[in-house]
Amino acid sequence: MEGISDIDLLVVTHQPWTDETKSRLQALDTSSHPLINGVEFAVCTLNELLEPRRFHLISFMIKVYGVHLYGENLQPDLPDFHPDADLARDHIASISDQIVLAVNDLKGNEDTDDVMDCCTWIMKLIIRCGMAFVIEKEKTYTRDLYPAYQLLSSHYPEKEIEMRRAVEYAINPVRDPEEVIRFLNGFGDWIVKEAESWLNIHREEQHE
């Protein structure tokens, strides 16, 4: 969607990049491209990518969502993926730490651009985590925010209003850090408790 969607850029290298090289990539100017809302990038080495336990989600993104731009095409070498518990866990396992990180970043933050970036970032994670709760039941996956909101709401209708608000915050982030913190202390706290419950259930299933 114009002015809302961003571009995710992943660079796979043979050797780790220096901080200087990463900084140069971070400095990419996207202001002359009004159709996109910035560029997010990640860098990993080929050895790291081939360790599926550590980089499962990155491998998934390359295989399923990636568009090969330059260099060797790694997609044929990566395994096939399915909408299962492993994929769900990638979105669920770290949500608690991510919300804590967001709250700490927002407290007393007077940089409105940073607040809005943080708001968009954490809301996207929350929405996709909510969708991950029902991946196994629905046998489907999406990174698109509105379909993800619909999936969770169909199983948790009592949370439809909060989930819709998370979508609104992701698309139209607010400048007031306290408003975002209040939402994270409310709906975010529910997300964390559901995540802990999901992880406990699947941890027990692994031990059976």
PDB file of C-alpha atoms in Angstrom:
ATOM      1  CA  MET A   1       0.000   0.000   0.000  1.00  0.00           C
ATOM      2  CA  GLU A   2       1.403   3.383  -1.011  1.00  0.00           C
ATOM      3  CA  GLY A   3       3.253   5.159   1.768  1.00  0.00           C
ATOM      4  CA  ILE A   4       2.625   2.330   4.256  1.00  0.00           C
ATOM      5  CA  SER A   5       4.475  -0.782   3.091  1.00  0.00           C
ATOM      6  CA  ASP A   6       8.230  -0.993   3.481  1.00  0.00           C
ATOM      7  CA  ILE A   7      10.888  -3.117   1.804  1.00  0.00           C
ATOM      8  CA  ASP A   8      12.756  -5.819   3.719  1.00  0.00           C
ATOM      9  CA  LEU A   9      16.274  -6.297   2.383  1.00  0.00           C
ATOM     10  CA  LEU A  10      18.318  -9.333   3.406  1.00  0.00           C
ATOM     11  CA  VAL A  11      22.004  -9.614   2.571  1.00  0.00           C
ATOM     12  CA  VAL A  12      23.685 -13.037   2.874  1.00  0.00           C
ATOM     13  CA  THR A  13      27.477 -12.934   2.931  1.00  0.00           C
ATOM     14  CA  HIS A  14      30.336 -15.405   3.209  1.00  0.00           C
ATOM     15  CA  GLN A  15      32.032 -13.324   5.935  1.00  0.00           C
ATOM     16  CA  PRO A  16      30.485 -11.130   8.668  1.00  0.00           C
ATOM     17  CA  TRP A  17      30.129  -7.468   7.772  1.00  0.00           C
ATOM     18  CA  THR A  18      31.908  -4.762   9.669  1.00  0.00           C
ATOM     19  CA  ASP A  19      29.885  -2.191  11.602  1.00  0.00           C
ATOM     20  CA  GLU A  20      31.042   0.433   9.105  1.00  0.00           C
ATOM     21  CA  THR A  21      29.601  -1.480   6.175  1.00  0.00           C
ATOM     22  CA  LYS A  22      26.313  -2.031   8.011  1.00  0.00           C
ATOM     23  CA  SER A  23      26.127   1.689   8.783  1.00  0.00           C
ATOM     24  CA  ARG A  24      26.494   2.516   5.110  1.00  0.00           C
ATOM     25  CA  LEU A  25      23.560   0.267   4.298  1.00  0.00           C
ATOM     26  CA  GLN A  26      21.484   1.805   7.088  1.00  0.00           C
ATOM     27  CA  ALA A  27      22.132   5.216   5.582  1.00  0.00           C
ATOM     28  CA  LEU A  28      20.269   4.375   2.375  1.00  0.00           C
ATOM     29  CA  ASP A  29      18.078   7.336   1.441  1.00  0.00           C
ATOM     30  CA  THR A  30      14.535   6.276   0.541  1.00  0.00           C
ATOM     31  CA  SER A  31      12.964   9.733   0.780  1.00  0.00           C
ATOM     32  CA  SER A  32      12.889  10.037  -2.999  1.00  0.00           C
ATOM     33  CA  HIS A  33      10.653   6.959  -3.217  1.00  0.00           C
ATOM     34  CA  PRO A  34       7.281   8.021  -1.745  1.00  0.00           C
ATOM     35  CA  LEU A  35       5.620   4.698  -2.563  1.00  0.00           C
ATOM     36  CA  ILE A  36       7.523   2.924   0.240  1.00  0.00           C
ATOM     37  CA  ASN A  37       7.823   3.643   3.936  1.00  0.00           C
ATOM     38  CA  GLY A  38      11.514   2.979   4.332  1.00  0.00           C
ATOM     39  CA  VAL A  39      13.805  -0.026   4.041  1.00  0.00           C
ATOM     40  CA  GLU A  40      14.495  -2.535   6.794  1.00  0.00           C
ATOM     41  CA  PHE A  41      17.538  -4.710   6.349  1.00  0.00           C
ATOM     42  CA  ALA A  42      19.241  -7.688   7.936  1.00  0.00           C
ATOM     43  CA  VAL A  43      22.634  -9.268   7.343  1.00  0.00           C
ATOM     44  CA  CYS A  44      23.655 -12.840   8.040  1.00  0.00           C
ATOM     45  CA  THR A  45      26.378 -15.182   6.835  1.00  0.00           C
ATOM     46  CA  LEU A  46      25.763 -18.232   4.702  1.00  0.00           C
ATOM     47  CA  ASN A  47      26.819 -20.523   7.564  1.00  0.00           C
ATOM     48  CA  GLU A  48      24.304 -18.854   9.877  1.00  0.00           C
ATOM     49  CA  LEU A  49      21.541 -19.159   7.296  1.00  0.00           C
ATOM     50  CA  LEU A  50      22.130 -22.895   7.000  1.00  0.00           C
ATOM     51  CA  GLU A  51      21.633 -23.354  10.761  1.00  0.00           C
ATOM     52  CA  PRO A  52      17.834 -23.735  10.712  1.00  0.00           C
ATOM     53  CA  ARG A  53      17.427 -23.794  14.492  1.00  0.00           C
ATOM     54  CA  ARG A  54      18.865 -20.274  14.738  1.00  0.00           C
ATOM     55  CA  PHE A  55      17.696 -18.724  11.484  1.00  0.00           C
ATOM     56  CA  HIS A  56      14.496 -20.595  10.743  1.00  0.00           C
ATOM     57  CA  LEU A  57      12.422 -17.467  10.073  1.00  0.00           C
ATOM     58  CA  ILE A  58      15.036 -15.869   7.811  1.00  0.00           C
ATOM     59  CA  SER A  59      15.280 -19.094   5.796  1.00  0.00           C
ATOM     60  CA  PHE A  60      11.504 -19.131   5.561  1.00  0.00           C
ATOM     61  CA  MET A  61      11.357 -15.536   4.363  1.00  0.00           C
ATOM     62  CA  ILE A  62      13.919 -16.191   1.635  1.00  0.00           C
ATOM     63  CA  LYS A  63      12.237 -19.391   0.480  1.00  0.00           C
ATOM     64  CA  VAL A  64       8.618 -18.210   0.513  1.00  0.00           C
ATOM     65  CA  TYR A  65       8.659 -14.420   0.222  1.00  0.00           C
ATOM     66  CA  GLY A  66      12.055 -13.579  -1.211  1.00  0.00           C
ATOM     67  CA  VAL A  67      12.823 -12.111  -4.608  1.00  0.00           C
ATOM     68  CA  HIS A  68      16.362 -12.881  -5.742  1.00  0.00           C
ATOM     69  CA  LEU A  69      18.165  -9.674  -6.713  1.00  0.00           C
ATOM     70  CA  TYR A  70      21.884 -10.351  -6.894  1.00  0.00           C
ATOM     71  CA  GLY A  71      24.465 -13.101  -6.474  1.00  0.00           C
ATOM     72  CA  GLU A  72      23.769 -16.788  -5.998  1.00  0.00           C
ATOM     73  CA  ASN A  73      20.110 -17.735  -5.647  1.00  0.00           C
ATOM     74  CA  LEU A  74      19.797 -19.656  -2.371  1.00  0.00           C
ATOM     75  CA  GLN A  75      16.076 -20.432  -2.618  1.00  0.00           C
ATOM     76  CA  PRO A  76      16.450 -23.870  -4.301  1.00  0.00           C
ATOM     77  CA  ASP A  77      18.860 -24.972  -1.551  1.00  0.00           C
ATOM     78  CA  LEU A  78      16.524 -24.162   1.334  1.00  0.00           C
ATOM     79  CA  PRO A  79      13.977 -26.670   2.681  1.00  0.00           C
ATOM     80  CA  ASP A  80      10.250 -26.434   2.058  1.00  0.00           C
ATOM     81  CA  PHE A  81       8.190 -24.938   4.854  1.00  0.00           C
ATOM     82  CA  HIS A  82       4.713 -25.595   6.222  1.00  0.00           C
ATOM     83  CA  PRO A  83       2.301 -23.622   8.453  1.00  0.00           C
ATOM     84  CA  ASP A  84       3.181 -25.580  11.568  1.00  0.00           C
ATOM     85  CA  ALA A  85       4.309 -25.168  15.169  1.00  0.00           C
ATOM     86  CA  ASP A  86       7.911 -24.400  14.205  1.00  0.00           C
ATOM     87  CA  LEU A  87       6.836 -21.443  12.093  1.00  0.00           C
ATOM     88  CA  ALA A  88       4.420 -20.271  14.782  1.00  0.00           C
ATOM     89  CA  ARG A  89       7.138 -20.480  17.443  1.00  0.00           C
ATOM     90  CA  ASP A  90       9.332 -18.090  15.455  1.00  0.00           C
ATOM     91  CA  HIS A  91       6.690 -15.390  15.939  1.00  0.00           C
ATOM     92  CA  ILE A  92       5.705 -16.272  19.494  1.00  0.00           C
ATOM     93  CA  ALA A  93       8.872 -17.126  21.427  1.00  0.00           C
ATOM     94  CA  SER A  94      10.377 -13.635  21.625  1.00  0.00           C
ATOM     95  CA  ILE A  95       7.258 -11.439  21.812  1.00  0.00           C
ATOM     96  CA  SER A  96       7.600 -10.874  25.565  1.00  0.00           C
ATOM     97  CA  ASP A  97      11.171  -9.570  25.231  1.00  0.00           C
ATOM     98  CA  GLN A  98      10.190  -7.466  22.224  1.00  0.00           C
ATOM     99  CA  ILE A  99       7.354  -5.763  24.103  1.00  0.00           C
ATOM    100  CA  VAL A 100       9.661  -5.048  27.064  1.00  0.00           C
ATOM    101  CA  LEU A 101      12.195  -3.580  24.635  1.00  0.00           C
ATOM    102  CA  ALA A 102       9.510  -1.394  23.036  1.00  0.00           C
ATOM    103  CA  VAL A 103       8.239  -0.093  26.376  1.00  0.00           C
ATOM    104  CA  ASN A 104      11.771   0.768  27.497  1.00  0.00           C
ATOM    105  CA  ASP A 105      12.402   2.570  24.217  1.00  0.00           C
ATOM    106  CA  LEU A 106       9.160   4.538  24.490  1.00  0.00           C
ATOM    107  CA  LYS A 107       9.480   5.708  28.097  1.00  0.00           C
ATOM    108  CA  GLY A 108      10.327   9.394  28.134  1.00  0.00           C
ATOM    109  CA  ASN A 109      11.094   9.344  24.408  1.00  0.00           C
ATOM    110  CA  GLU A 110      10.672  12.846  22.963  1.00  0.00           C
ATOM    111  CA  ASP A 111      11.784  11.916  19.431  1.00  0.00           C
ATOM    112  CA  THR A 112       8.425  11.682  17.652  1.00  0.00           C
ATOM    113  CA  ASP A 113       9.881   9.926  14.587  1.00  0.00           C
ATOM    114  CA  ASP A 114      11.462   7.279  16.818  1.00  0.00           C
ATOM    115  CA  VAL A 115       8.210   6.834  18.751  1.00  0.00           C
ATOM    116  CA  MET A 116       6.253   6.342  15.534  1.00  0.00           C
ATOM    117  CA  ASP A 117       8.822   3.883  14.163  1.00  0.00           C
ATOM    118  CA  CYS A 118       8.704   1.909  17.415  1.00  0.00           C
ATOM    119  CA  CYS A 119       4.900   1.951  17.377  1.00  0.00           C
ATOM    120  CA  THR A 120       4.761   0.524  13.860  1.00  0.00           C
ATOM    121  CA  TRP A 121       7.444  -2.068  14.601  1.00  0.00           C
ATOM    122  CA  ILE A 122       5.939  -3.502  17.788  1.00  0.00           C
ATOM    123  CA  MET A 123       2.379  -3.511  16.448  1.00  0.00           C
ATOM    124  CA  LYS A 124       3.416  -5.546  13.423  1.00  0.00           C
ATOM    125  CA  LEU A 125       5.095  -8.061  15.726  1.00  0.00           C
ATOM    126  CA  ILE A 126       2.014  -8.262  17.960  1.00  0.00           C
ATOM    127  CA  ILE A 127      -0.338  -8.779  15.008  1.00  0.00           C
ATOM    128  CA  ARG A 128       1.819 -11.518  13.517  1.00  0.00           C
ATOM    129  CA  CYS A 129       2.224 -13.150  16.926  1.00  0.00           C
ATOM    130  CA  GLY A 130      -1.555 -13.178  17.318  1.00  0.00           C
ATOM    131  CA  MET A 131      -1.890 -14.790  13.913  1.00  0.00           C
ATOM    132  CA  ALA A 132       0.713 -17.385  14.917  1.00  0.00           C
ATOM    133  CA  PHE A 133      -1.531 -18.604  17.756  1.00  0.00           C
ATOM    134  CA  VAL A 134      -3.897 -20.072  15.144  1.00  0.00           C
ATOM    135  CA  ILE A 135      -1.467 -21.176  12.406  1.00  0.00           C
ATOM    136  CA  GLU A 136      -1.892 -24.864  13.235  1.00  0.00           C
ATOM    137  CA  LYS A 137      -5.684 -24.671  13.390  1.00  0.00           C
ATOM    138  CA  GLU A 138      -6.029 -22.698  10.174  1.00  0.00           C
ATOM    139  CA  LYS A 139      -3.207 -24.471   8.297  1.00  0.00           C
ATOM    140  CA  THR A 140      -2.290 -21.177   6.702  1.00  0.00           C
ATOM    141  CA  TYR A 141       0.128 -18.276   7.108  1.00  0.00           C
ATOM    142  CA  THR A 142       0.218 -14.616   6.188  1.00  0.00           C
ATOM    143  CA  ARG A 143       2.402 -11.625   6.960  1.00  0.00           C
ATOM    144  CA  ASP A 144      -0.243  -9.194   5.736  1.00  0.00           C
ATOM    145  CA  LEU A 145      -1.647  -7.274   8.681  1.00  0.00           C
ATOM    146  CA  TYR A 146      -5.354  -7.235   7.884  1.00  0.00           C
ATOM    147  CA  PRO A 147      -5.685 -10.970   7.077  1.00  0.00           C
ATOM    148  CA  ALA A 148      -3.629 -11.728  10.212  1.00  0.00           C
ATOM    149  CA  TYR A 149      -6.020  -9.597  12.274  1.00  0.00           C
ATOM    150  CA  GLN A 150      -8.981 -11.463  10.763  1.00  0.00           C
ATOM    151  CA  LEU A 151      -7.469 -14.860  11.570  1.00  0.00           C
ATOM    152  CA  LEU A 152      -6.943 -14.098  15.254  1.00  0.00           C
ATOM    153  CA  SER A 153     -10.302 -12.354  15.595  1.00  0.00           C
ATOM    154  CA  SER A 154     -12.139 -15.372  14.190  1.00  0.00           C
ATOM    155  CA  HIS A 155     -10.798 -17.467  17.094  1.00  0.00           C
ATOM    156  CA  TYR A 156     -10.749 -14.717  19.743  1.00  0.00           C
ATOM    157  CA  PRO A 157     -13.760 -12.513  18.924  1.00  0.00           C
ATOM    158  CA  GLU A 158     -13.520 -10.877  22.344  1.00  0.00           C
ATOM    159  CA  LYS A 159     -10.138  -9.442  21.272  1.00  0.00           C
ATOM    160  CA  GLU A 160     -11.273  -8.142  17.884  1.00  0.00           C
ATOM    161  CA  ILE A 161     -11.368  -4.478  18.971  1.00  0.00           C
ATOM    162  CA  GLU A 162      -7.837  -4.542  20.408  1.00  0.00           C
ATOM    163  CA  MET A 163      -6.457  -6.440  17.432  1.00  0.00           C
ATOM    164  CA  ARG A 164      -8.039  -3.931  15.029  1.00  0.00           C
ATOM    165  CA  ARG A 165      -6.542  -1.102  17.050  1.00  0.00           C
ATOM    166  CA  ALA A 166      -3.121  -2.732  16.733  1.00  0.00           C
ATOM    167  CA  VAL A 167      -3.573  -2.705  12.950  1.00  0.00           C
ATOM    168  CA  GLU A 168      -4.517   0.975  13.083  1.00  0.00           C
ATOM    169  CA  TYR A 169      -1.439   1.752  15.179  1.00  0.00           C
ATOM    170  CA  ALA A 170       0.765  -0.167  12.726  1.00  0.00           C
ATOM    171  CA  ILE A 171      -0.571   1.744   9.723  1.00  0.00           C
ATOM    172  CA  ASN A 172      -1.058   5.132  11.401  1.00  0.00           C
ATOM    173  CA  PRO A 173       1.443   5.231  14.291  1.00  0.00           C
ATOM    174  CA  VAL A 174       0.891   7.791  17.034  1.00  0.00           C
ATOM    175  CA  ARG A 175       3.337  10.348  18.384  1.00  0.00           C
ATOM    176  CA  ASP A 176       2.445   9.956  22.059  1.00  0.00           C
ATOM    177  CA  PRO A 177       4.663   7.278  23.664  1.00  0.00           C
ATOM    178  CA  GLU A 178       2.367   6.999  26.698  1.00  0.00           C
ATOM    179  CA  GLU A 179      -0.566   6.027  24.485  1.00  0.00           C
ATOM    180  CA  VAL A 180       1.436   3.185  22.975  1.00  0.00           C
ATOM    181  CA  ILE A 181       2.686   2.081  26.399  1.00  0.00           C
ATOM    182  CA  ARG A 182      -0.869   1.934  27.744  1.00  0.00           C
ATOM    183  CA  PHE A 183      -1.873  -0.311  24.857  1.00  0.00           C
ATOM    184  CA  LEU A 184       1.147  -2.550  25.404  1.00  0.00           C
ATOM    185  CA  ASN A 185       0.359  -2.783  29.121  1.00  0.00           C
ATOM    186  CA  GLY A 186      -3.164  -3.892  28.235  1.00  0.00           C
ATOM    187  CA  PHE A 187      -3.475  -5.890  25.027  1.00  0.00           C
ATOM    188  CA  GLY A 188       0.274  -6.486  24.943  1.00  0.00           C
ATOM    189  CA  ASP A 189       0.084  -8.114  28.375  1.00  0.00           C
ATOM    190  CA  TRP A 190      -2.665 -10.445  27.106  1.00  0.00           C
ATOM    191  CA  ILE A 191      -0.529 -11.352  24.086  1.00  0.00           C
ATOM    192  CA  VAL A 192       2.390 -12.210  26.381  1.00  0.00           C
ATOM    193  CA  LYS A 193       0.238 -14.453  28.599  1.00  0.00           C
ATOM    194  CA  GLU A 194      -1.202 -16.259  25.558  1.00  0.00           C
ATOM    195  CA  ALA A 195       2.311 -16.684  24.205  1.00  0.00           C
ATOM    196  CA  GLU A 196       3.505 -18.210  27.482  1.00  0.00           C
ATOM    197  CA  SER A 197       0.520 -20.577  27.485  1.00  0.00           C
ATOM    198  CA  TRP A 198       1.162 -21.600  23.861  1.00  0.00           C
ATOM    199  CA  LEU A 199       4.846 -22.219  24.527  1.00  0.00           C
ATOM    200  CA  ASN A 200       4.106 -24.290  27.655  1.00  0.00           C
ATOM    201  CA  ILE A 201       1.603 -26.483  25.792  1.00  0.00           C
ATOM    202  CA  HIS A 202       3.970 -27.125  22.906  1.00  0.00           C
ATOM    203  CA  ARG A 203       6.895 -27.718  25.254  1.00  0.00           C
ATOM    204  CA  GLU A 204       4.877 -30.453  26.952  1.00  0.00           C
ATOM    205  CA  GLU A 205       3.881 -31.937  23.592  1.00  0.00           C
ATOM    206  CA  GLN A 206       7.555 -32.165  22.603  1.00  0.00           C
ATOM    207  CA  HIS A 207       8.291 -34.163  25.764  1.00  0.00           C
ATOM    208  CA  GLU A 208       5.462 -36.681  25.263  1.00  0.00           C
TER     209      GLU A 208
END
